[in-house]
């Protein structure tokens, strides 16, 4: 009976999740980034280089490189993709029905967890299919499907388990069921991703160490394979330069030793431990432990912080008065801005801090400061376009002058204004000596705001945008010499071409989102 219930839940979870637009958006983003990283050797760059020599694009090379790169996204973005099922249950009223089902908490949560794991596996298989197509275009050998499957299972296993386990834990534990859980996981993932760096700093990259069990990304453990095959730990994965005068090297044979395989299995077991915490803390949709819709905020950590900072909402009263005095669209934008600040005192506190700190922080630290401020702003505006939907006021706000179309424009303009207010001191300081960097920050804010509004409207959730947004910021901190990744000018390598391209991207996304809004309202 239990096995049948679990199998039914797994099937239902996969069907429900794969039908979401967010699934299509996520897989397209991963495919685009992965294909971009798998450069054509003719261009002078390569996916994997050992020493200064390129590695031949055979099945093992493409499988290893693509899986390690995509694993960064699935480790982070996978969490946000599988989040939200219980929130849907609250909103639809199914939570009360599920609470009366004659199954235990453990069976229910394990079924949800297995369904989430199966869903991410489906996305990974979709990624694998596109990599096989790329192999046909750029590969230098026959397609060895078993090599691909084995490599993908070994690399993805711990990170997928960890993402799904943490998502289940955050949804089962009421204080982390909102944005607090989203933010907390990002820092947990960042901390976990430093494991390979810690191992390298302690000089343990040349031999196995128990710390590799916590290397869910697979970078440190894959180093053992390179060491055993080429007797060197000097390798690069991604867009890597190579010496064309050196003969290419070949990845072949048994790359994964028994020790490495057992390490990855142990890592998967460790990664599943949050499921036990979820079972112990599960609220089972009890109304005395968790509230519906807007009232549910008071039970989250961010809701608690908002209550403490509630006196700051008095500062927004002049904005509401100003909005009432301004005619037409301008008044609506100011009202949207005031509502965003009043409904989230954390945003008001962050605005005050950003303005003061932006005026005083050292010039050399402005790049890192901008990344922190933009990350805060991006998370805060992520649900601006879905706020009316989540509070069941979408139909009501659509009858305001201008309808749904005008609502779209005032929300995107309000999002941009919030970003510009938070970064205003930095923009002014950069404009004094590096105008291109200041323009890059302004255009980046516009492009990010447009993307947040589009994804929110299409997917009806903020987490698709958060997953891609935080992953993009992470890439910007790790790859500091690529202009097109320096979206907000934090690294100081943006060019006129990259600024024009991201501005054009923001414009196209805005027009598309406007058309999509008009189509839905028709």
Coordinates of C-alpha atoms in Angstrom, one line a residue:
X1 CA 0.0 0.0 0.0
X2 CA 2.8 2.4 1.0
X3 CA 4.7 1.7 -2.2
X4 CA 1.6 2.4 -4.3
X5 CA 1.0 5.7 -2.6
X6 CA 4.6 6.8 -3.1
X7 CA 4.5 5.8 -6.8
X8 CA 1.3 7.7 -7.3
X9 CA 2.7 10.8 -5.6
X10 CA 5.9 10.7 -7.6
X11 CA 3.9 10.5 -10.9
X12 CA 1.6 13.3 -9.8
X13 CA 4.5 15.5 -8.7
X14 CA 6.4 15.1 -12.0
X15 CA 3.3 15.8 -14.1
X16 CA 2.4 18.9 -12.1
X17 CA 5.9 20.3 -12.1
X18 CA 6.8 19.6 -15.7
X19 CA 3.7 21.4 -17.0
X20 CA 4.8 24.7 -15.4
X21 CA 6.3 27.3 -17.7
X22 CA 9.1 27.7 -15.1
X23 CA 10.4 24.3 -16.0
X24 CA 10.8 25.3 -19.7
X25 CA 12.4 28.6 -18.7
X26 CA 14.9 26.9 -16.4
X27 CA 16.0 24.2 -18.8
X28 CA 16.4 26.7 -21.6
X29 CA 18.5 28.9 -19.4
X30 CA 20.7 25.9 -18.3
X31 CA 21.1 24.7 -21.9
X32 CA 22.0 28.2 -23.1
X33 CA 24.7 28.7 -20.4
X34 CA 26.1 25.2 -20.9
X35 CA 26.3 25.5 -24.6
X36 CA 28.0 28.9 -24.3
X37 CA 30.6 27.4 -22.0
X38 CA 31.3 24.5 -24.4
X39 CA 33.2 26.6 -26.8
X40 CA 34.2 25.5 -30.3
X41 CA 38.0 24.8 -30.2
X42 CA 38.4 26.8 -33.5
X43 CA 37.6 30.0 -31.4
X44 CA 40.7 29.4 -29.3
X45 CA 38.8 28.3 -26.2
X46 CA 37.8 24.9 -25.0
X47 CA 35.6 23.2 -22.5
X48 CA 38.3 21.4 -20.5
X49 CA 42.1 22.0 -20.6
X50 CA 44.7 20.1 -18.7
X51 CA 47.9 22.1 -18.2
X52 CA 47.9 24.2 -21.4
X53 CA 46.6 21.4 -23.7
X54 CA 43.0 21.0 -24.7
X55 CA 41.0 17.9 -24.0
X56 CA 39.4 16.1 -27.0
X57 CA 35.6 16.5 -27.2
X58 CA 34.8 12.8 -26.7
X59 CA 31.9 11.4 -24.7
X60 CA 33.6 11.5 -21.3
X61 CA 34.9 15.1 -21.8
X62 CA 31.5 16.5 -22.8
X63 CA 29.7 14.5 -20.2
X64 CA 32.1 15.6 -17.4
X65 CA 32.3 19.2 -18.4
X66 CA 28.6 19.8 -19.0
X67 CA 27.6 18.0 -15.8
X68 CA 30.0 19.9 -13.6
X69 CA 28.9 23.2 -15.1
X70 CA 25.1 22.4 -15.0
X71 CA 25.5 21.0 -11.5
X72 CA 26.2 24.6 -10.2
X73 CA 22.8 25.6 -11.4
X74 CA 20.9 22.5 -10.3
X75 CA 22.5 22.8 -6.8
X76 CA 21.2 26.3 -6.5
X77 CA 18.3 26.7 -8.9
X78 CA 16.9 23.2 -8.2
X79 CA 15.9 24.3 -4.7
X80 CA 13.8 27.2 -6.1
X81 CA 12.3 25.1 -8.8
X82 CA 10.9 22.5 -6.5
X83 CA 9.8 25.0 -3.9
X84 CA 6.2 26.2 -3.7
X85 CA 4.1 23.1 -3.8
X86 CA 2.8 23.5 -0.2
X87 CA 2.1 27.2 -0.9
X88 CA 0.0 26.1 -3.8
X89 CA -1.8 23.7 -1.4
X90 CA -2.5 26.6 1.0
X91 CA -3.8 28.9 -1.8
X92 CA -6.0 26.3 -3.5
X93 CA -7.4 24.9 -0.2
X94 CA -6.0 21.5 -0.9
X95 CA -4.0 21.6 2.3
X96 CA -7.0 21.0 4.5
X97 CA -7.9 18.0 2.4
X98 CA -4.3 16.6 2.4
X99 CA -4.2 17.0 6.2
X100 CA -7.1 14.5 6.6
X101 CA -5.5 11.9 4.4
X102 CA -4.9 8.5 6.1
X103 CA -1.2 8.6 5.6
X104 CA 1.6 9.5 8.0
X105 CA 3.7 12.6 7.8
X106 CA 6.7 10.5 6.8
X107 CA 5.0 8.9 3.8
X108 CA 3.5 12.2 2.6
X109 CA 6.8 14.1 2.8
X110 CA 8.9 11.3 1.4
X111 CA 6.5 11.1 -1.5
X112 CA 6.8 14.8 -2.1
X113 CA 10.6 14.5 -1.8
X114 CA 10.9 11.7 -4.3
X115 CA 8.6 13.5 -6.7
X116 CA 10.9 16.6 -6.5
X117 CA 14.0 14.4 -7.1
X118 CA 12.3 12.7 -10.1
X119 CA 11.3 16.1 -11.5
X120 CA 14.9 17.4 -11.4
X121 CA 16.0 14.2 -13.0
X122 CA 13.6 14.8 -15.9
X123 CA 15.1 18.2 -16.4
X124 CA 18.6 16.7 -16.3
X125 CA 17.6 14.2 -18.9
X126 CA 16.3 17.0 -21.1
X127 CA 19.7 18.7 -20.6
X128 CA 21.5 15.5 -21.6
X129 CA 19.4 15.3 -24.8
X130 CA 20.6 18.7 -25.8
X131 CA 24.3 17.8 -25.0
X132 CA 24.0 14.8 -27.2
X133 CA 22.9 17.1 -30.0
X134 CA 25.9 19.3 -29.3
X135 CA 28.1 16.1 -29.5
X136 CA 26.8 15.5 -33.0
X137 CA 27.9 19.0 -33.9
X138 CA 31.2 19.4 -32.1
X139 CA 32.1 16.0 -30.8
X140 CA 35.2 14.1 -31.8
X141 CA 34.2 10.6 -31.4
X142 CA 31.1 8.3 -31.1
X143 CA 28.4 9.0 -28.6
X144 CA 28.8 6.6 -25.7
X145 CA 25.4 6.9 -23.9
X146 CA 26.5 4.8 -20.9
X147 CA 29.4 7.1 -20.3
X148 CA 27.1 10.1 -20.3
X149 CA 24.6 8.4 -18.0
X150 CA 27.2 7.2 -15.5
X151 CA 28.9 10.6 -15.3
X152 CA 25.6 12.4 -14.9
X153 CA 24.5 10.1 -12.1
X154 CA 27.8 10.4 -10.2
X155 CA 28.0 14.2 -10.6
X156 CA 24.4 15.2 -10.0
X157 CA 23.4 12.7 -7.3
X158 CA 24.4 14.6 -4.1
X159 CA 23.5 18.1 -5.3
X160 CA 20.0 17.1 -6.5
X161 CA 19.4 15.3 -3.2
X162 CA 20.5 18.3 -1.2
X163 CA 18.4 20.8 -3.1
X164 CA 15.3 18.7 -2.8
X165 CA 15.9 17.9 0.9
X166 CA 16.5 21.5 1.8
X167 CA 13.4 22.6 -0.2
X168 CA 11.3 20.1 1.7
X169 CA 12.7 21.2 5.0
X170 CA 12.0 24.9 4.4
X171 CA 8.4 24.2 3.3
X172 CA 7.7 21.9 6.3
X173 CA 9.2 24.3 8.8
X174 CA 6.9 27.3 9.0
X175 CA 9.5 30.0 9.8
X176 CA 11.4 29.2 6.6
X177 CA 8.4 28.7 4.4
X178 CA 8.7 32.2 2.8
X179 CA 11.5 34.4 1.5
X180 CA 13.5 33.7 4.7
X181 CA 14.0 30.2 3.4
X182 CA 14.9 31.4 -0.1
X183 CA 17.6 33.7 1.3
X184 CA 18.8 31.2 3.9
X185 CA 19.4 28.5 1.3
X186 CA 21.4 30.8 -0.9
X187 CA 23.9 31.4 1.9
X188 CA 23.9 27.7 2.8
X189 CA 24.6 26.9 -0.9
X190 CA 27.4 29.5 -1.0
X191 CA 28.9 28.1 2.2
X192 CA 28.7 24.5 0.8
X193 CA 30.2 25.6 -2.5
X194 CA 33.4 26.7 -0.7
X195 CA 34.2 23.1 0.2
X196 CA 36.5 22.6 -2.8
X197 CA 38.3 25.8 -2.0
X198 CA 38.8 24.8 1.6
X199 CA 40.2 21.4 0.5
X200 CA 42.6 23.1 -1.9
X201 CA 43.8 25.6 0.8
X202 CA 44.6 22.7 3.1
X203 CA 46.6 21.0 0.3
X204 CA 44.3 17.9 0.2
X205 CA 43.6 18.0 -3.6
X206 CA 46.1 15.3 -4.4
X207 CA 44.5 12.6 -2.1
X208 CA 41.2 11.6 -0.8
X209 CA 39.9 13.3 2.4
X210 CA 36.7 12.9 4.3
X211 CA 35.8 16.6 3.6
X212 CA 35.1 15.5 0.0
X213 CA 31.9 13.9 1.2
X214 CA 30.5 17.4 1.5
X215 CA 31.7 18.4 -2.0
X216 CA 28.2 18.2 -3.5
X217 CA 29.4 20.2 -6.6
X218 CA 31.8 17.4 -7.6
X219 CA 34.7 19.7 -8.3
X220 CA 37.1 18.4 -5.7
X221 CA 36.3 14.7 -6.3
X222 CA 36.7 15.1 -10.1
X223 CA 40.2 16.5 -9.3
X224 CA 41.1 13.0 -8.2
X225 CA 40.2 11.6 -11.6
X226 CA 42.4 14.1 -13.4
X227 CA 45.2 13.4 -11.0
X228 CA 45.0 9.7 -11.6
X229 CA 44.7 10.0 -15.4
X230 CA 47.2 12.9 -16.1
X231 CA 49.2 13.0 -12.9
X232 CA 48.4 16.7 -12.5
X233 CA 45.7 18.6 -10.7
X234 CA 46.1 21.7 -13.0
X235 CA 42.9 21.7 -15.1
X236 CA 40.3 24.2 -16.1
X237 CA 36.6 23.7 -16.9
X238 CA 34.5 26.3 -18.7
X239 CA 35.7 28.7 -21.3
X240 CA 39.4 27.8 -21.1
X241 CA 42.3 29.0 -23.2
X242 CA 44.8 26.4 -24.5
X243 CA 48.1 26.2 -26.3
X244 CA 47.4 25.3 -30.0
X245 CA 51.0 24.0 -30.4
X246 CA 50.5 21.3 -27.8
X247 CA 48.9 18.0 -28.9
X248 CA 45.4 17.5 -27.5
X249 CA 44.9 15.0 -24.6
X250 CA 42.2 12.4 -24.4
X251 CA 39.9 11.5 -21.4
X252 CA 39.4 7.8 -21.6
X253 CA 39.2 4.8 -19.5
X254 CA 37.8 4.6 -15.9
X255 CA 37.7 8.2 -14.7
X256 CA 35.7 7.5 -11.5
X257 CA 37.4 5.3 -9.0
X258 CA 35.6 3.2 -6.5
X259 CA 36.6 5.6 -3.7
X260 CA 35.1 8.5 -5.6
X261 CA 31.9 6.7 -6.3
X262 CA 31.5 5.7 -2.6
X263 CA 32.3 9.3 -1.7
X264 CA 29.5 10.6 -3.9
X265 CA 27.0 8.0 -2.5
X266 CA 28.0 9.0 1.1
X267 CA 27.5 12.7 0.1
X268 CA 24.0 11.8 -1.2
X269 CA 23.2 10.2 2.2
X270 CA 24.4 13.2 4.1
X271 CA 22.4 15.5 1.7
X272 CA 19.2 13.6 2.5
X273 CA 19.4 14.3 6.3
X274 CA 17.2 17.5 6.1
X275 CA 14.3 15.2 5.2
X276 CA 14.4 13.8 8.7
X277 CA 14.2 17.3 10.2
X278 CA 11.3 18.0 7.8
X279 CA 9.3 15.0 9.1
X280 CA 9.9 16.0 12.7
X281 CA 8.9 19.7 12.2
X282 CA 6.1 19.2 9.6
X283 CA 3.1 21.5 10.3
X284 CA 0.7 19.2 8.3
X285 CA -1.2 22.4 7.3
X286 CA -2.3 23.1 10.9
X287 CA -3.8 26.6 11.1
X288 CA -2.3 27.2 14.5
X289 CA 1.2 26.7 13.0
X290 CA 1.0 28.4 9.7
X291 CA -1.4 31.0 8.2
X292 CA -2.8 31.5 4.7
X293 CA -1.7 33.9 2.1
X294 CA -0.7 37.3 3.4
X295 CA -1.1 36.4 7.1
X296 CA 1.5 33.6 6.7
X297 CA 4.2 36.3 6.6
X298 CA 4.0 36.8 10.3
X299 CA 5.3 33.3 10.9
X300 CA 8.4 33.7 8.8
X301 CA 11.7 35.2 10.0
X302 CA 11.4 38.0 7.4
X303 CA 7.8 38.7 8.7
X304 CA 9.3 38.9 12.3
X305 CA 11.9 41.5 11.0
X306 CA 9.2 43.4 9.3
X307 CA 7.2 43.7 12.5
X308 CA 10.2 45.0 14.3
X309 CA 10.8 47.6 11.6
X310 CA 7.1 48.6 11.2
X311 CA 7.6 52.1 12.6
X312 CA 9.6 52.8 9.4
X313 CA 6.4 52.6 7.4
X314 CA 5.5 56.1 8.7
X315 CA 8.2 57.4 6.3
X316 CA 6.1 56.3 3.3
X317 CA 3.1 58.5 4.3
X318 CA 4.4 61.5 2.3
X319 CA 4.7 59.2 -0.8
X320 CA 1.0 58.2 -0.5
X321 CA 0.1 61.8 -0.2
X322 CA 2.2 62.7 -3.2
X323 CA 0.7 59.8 -5.2
X324 CA -2.8 61.2 -4.5
X325 CA -1.9 64.6 -5.7
X326 CA -0.2 63.5 -9.0
X327 CA -2.4 62.7 -12.0
X328 CA -2.6 59.6 -14.2
X329 CA 0.3 57.2 -14.6
X330 CA 2.8 59.2 -12.5
X331 CA 0.6 59.0 -9.5
X332 CA 0.1 55.3 -10.0
X333 CA 3.8 54.7 -10.1
X334 CA 4.4 56.7 -6.9
X335 CA 1.6 54.7 -5.2
X336 CA 3.1 51.4 -6.4
X337 CA 6.5 52.5 -5.0
X338 CA 4.9 53.6 -1.7
X339 CA 3.0 50.4 -1.4
X340 CA 6.2 48.3 -2.0
X341 CA 8.0 50.2 0.8
X342 CA 5.1 50.2 3.2
X343 CA 4.4 46.5 2.8
X344 CA 8.1 45.6 3.4
X345 CA 9.7 47.7 6.1
X346 CA 12.9 45.7 5.4
X347 CA 13.0 47.4 2.0
X348 CA 12.7 50.8 3.7
X349 CA 15.5 49.9 6.2
X350 CA 17.6 48.6 3.3
X351 CA 17.1 51.8 1.4
X352 CA 18.3 54.0 4.2
X353 CA 21.3 51.8 4.8
X354 CA 22.2 51.6 1.1
X355 CA 22.1 55.4 0.7
X356 CA 24.2 56.0 3.8
X357 CA 26.7 53.2 3.1
X358 CA 26.9 54.1 -0.6
X359 CA 28.1 57.6 0.3
X360 CA 30.8 56.5 2.7
X361 CA 32.1 53.1 1.5
X362 CA 35.6 53.2 -0.1
X363 CA 35.8 53.4 -3.9
X364 CA 37.7 50.1 -4.1
X365 CA 34.8 48.3 -2.3
X366 CA 32.0 49.8 -4.4
X367 CA 31.9 46.8 -6.7
X368 CA 31.2 44.3 -4.0
X369 CA 28.8 46.7 -2.3
X370 CA 26.8 47.0 -5.5
X371 CA 26.5 43.2 -5.8
X372 CA 25.1 43.0 -2.2
X373 CA 22.6 45.9 -2.8
X374 CA 21.5 44.5 -6.2
X375 CA 21.0 41.0 -4.6
X376 CA 18.8 42.5 -1.9
X377 CA 16.8 44.6 -4.4
X378 CA 16.4 41.6 -6.7
X379 CA 15.0 39.4 -4.0
X380 CA 12.6 42.1 -2.8
X381 CA 11.2 42.9 -6.3
X382 CA 10.9 39.3 -7.3
X383 CA 7.3 39.0 -6.2
X384 CA 6.2 42.4 -7.2
X385 CA 4.6 41.1 -10.5
X386 CA 2.9 38.2 -8.7
X387 CA 1.8 40.1 -5.6
X388 CA -1.7 40.7 -6.9
X389 CA -2.1 37.1 -8.0
X390 CA -0.9 35.7 -4.6
X391 CA -3.2 37.9 -2.7
X392 CA -6.2 37.2 -5.0
X393 CA -6.6 40.8 -6.0
X394 CA -5.5 40.5 -9.6
X395 CA -9.0 41.1 -11.0
X396 CA -9.6 44.0 -8.7
X397 CA -6.4 45.9 -9.6
X398 CA -7.0 45.2 -13.3
X399 CA -10.0 47.5 -13.3
X400 CA -7.9 50.5 -12.1
X401 CA -7.5 53.1 -14.9
X402 CA -5.4 51.6 -17.7
X403 CA -6.2 48.0 -16.7
X404 CA -3.7 45.1 -16.6
X405 CA -1.5 46.7 -19.3
X406 CA -1.0 49.9 -17.2
X407 CA -0.4 47.7 -14.1
X408 CA 2.5 46.1 -15.9
X409 CA 4.1 49.4 -16.8
X410 CA 3.7 50.9 -13.3
X411 CA 5.2 47.8 -11.7
X412 CA 8.2 47.6 -13.9
X413 CA 8.8 51.4 -13.5
X414 CA 8.4 51.0 -9.7
X415 CA 10.9 48.2 -9.7
X416 CA 13.5 50.3 -11.6
X417 CA 12.9 53.2 -9.3
X418 CA 13.6 51.1 -6.3
X419 CA 16.8 49.8 -7.8
X420 CA 17.9 53.3 -8.8
X421 CA 17.2 54.7 -5.3
X422 CA 19.2 51.9 -3.7
X423 CA 22.2 52.5 -5.9
X424 CA 21.9 56.2 -6.4
X425 CA 25.0 57.1 -4.4
X426 CA 27.1 54.6 -6.4
X427 CA 25.7 55.8 -9.7
X428 CA 26.7 59.4 -8.9
X429 CA 30.2 58.4 -7.7
X430 CA 30.9 56.2 -10.7
X431 CA 29.5 58.9 -13.1
X432 CA 32.2 61.3 -11.9
X433 CA 35.2 59.2 -13.2
X434 CA 33.8 56.1 -15.0
X435 CA 30.6 57.0 -16.9
X436 CA 30.4 53.6 -18.7
X437 CA 30.3 51.8 -15.3
X438 CA 27.5 54.0 -14.1
X439 CA 25.5 53.4 -17.3
X440 CA 26.1 49.7 -17.0
X441 CA 24.6 49.7 -13.6
X442 CA 21.5 51.7 -14.7
X443 CA 21.0 49.5 -17.8
X444 CA 21.5 46.4 -15.7
X445 CA 18.9 47.4 -13.2
X446 CA 16.5 47.9 -16.1
X447 CA 17.3 44.5 -17.7
X448 CA 16.9 42.7 -14.3
X449 CA 13.6 44.5 -13.5
X450 CA 12.2 43.6 -16.9
X451 CA 13.2 39.9 -16.5
X452 CA 11.7 39.7 -13.0
X453 CA 8.4 41.1 -14.3
X454 CA 8.3 38.8 -17.3
X455 CA 9.1 35.6 -15.4
X456 CA 6.7 36.5 -12.6
X457 CA 3.9 37.0 -15.0
X458 CA 4.6 33.8 -17.0
X459 CA 5.3 31.4 -14.2
X460 CA 3.1 32.9 -11.5
X461 CA 5.9 32.5 -9.0
X462 CA 8.9 34.6 -8.0
X463 CA 11.2 31.6 -7.5
X464 CA 12.1 31.1 -11.2
X465 CA 13.5 34.6 -11.4
X466 CA 15.3 34.2 -8.0
X467 CA 17.0 31.0 -9.1
X468 CA 18.3 32.5 -12.4
X469 CA 19.1 35.9 -10.7
X470 CA 21.1 34.5 -7.8
X471 CA 22.9 32.1 -10.1
X472 CA 23.8 35.0 -12.5
X473 CA 25.2 37.0 -9.5
X474 CA 27.2 34.0 -8.5
X475 CA 28.7 33.7 -12.0
X476 CA 29.6 37.4 -11.9
X477 CA 31.6 36.9 -8.7
X478 CA 33.4 33.9 -10.1
X479 CA 34.1 35.0 -13.7
X480 CA 35.2 38.5 -13.4
X481 CA 36.8 39.1 -16.8
X482 CA 33.7 38.5 -19.0
X483 CA 32.0 41.8 -19.9
X484 CA 28.6 40.2 -20.6
X485 CA 28.4 38.8 -17.1
X486 CA 29.2 42.2 -15.6
X487 CA 25.6 43.2 -15.8
X488 CA 25.7 45.9 -13.0
X489 CA 29.3 47.0 -13.5
X490 CA 30.5 45.4 -10.3
X491 CA 33.6 44.0 -11.9
X492 CA 34.4 47.1 -13.9
X493 CA 34.9 45.1 -17.2
X494 CA 31.7 46.1 -18.9
X495 CA 32.1 47.4 -22.5
X496 CA 30.0 49.6 -24.7
X497 CA 28.9 46.5 -26.6
X498 CA 27.8 44.6 -23.4
X499 CA 25.9 47.7 -22.1
X500 CA 24.1 48.1 -25.5
X501 CA 23.3 44.4 -25.6
X502 CA 21.8 44.2 -22.1
X503 CA 19.9 47.4 -22.7
X504 CA 18.5 45.9 -25.9
X505 CA 17.7 42.7 -24.0
X506 CA 15.8 44.6 -21.4
X507 CA 13.8 46.5 -24.0
X508 CA 12.9 43.3 -25.9
X509 CA 11.9 41.5 -22.7
X510 CA 9.8 44.5 -21.7
X511 CA 7.9 44.6 -25.0
X512 CA 7.4 40.9 -24.9
X513 CA 6.1 41.0 -21.3
X514 CA 3.7 43.8 -22.3
X515 CA 2.4 41.8 -25.2
X516 CA 2.0 38.8 -22.9
X517 CA 0.1 40.9 -20.4
X518 CA -2.2 42.2 -23.1
X519 CA -2.8 38.6 -24.4
X520 CA -3.7 37.3 -20.9
X521 CA -6.0 40.2 -20.3
X522 CA -7.8 39.8 -23.6

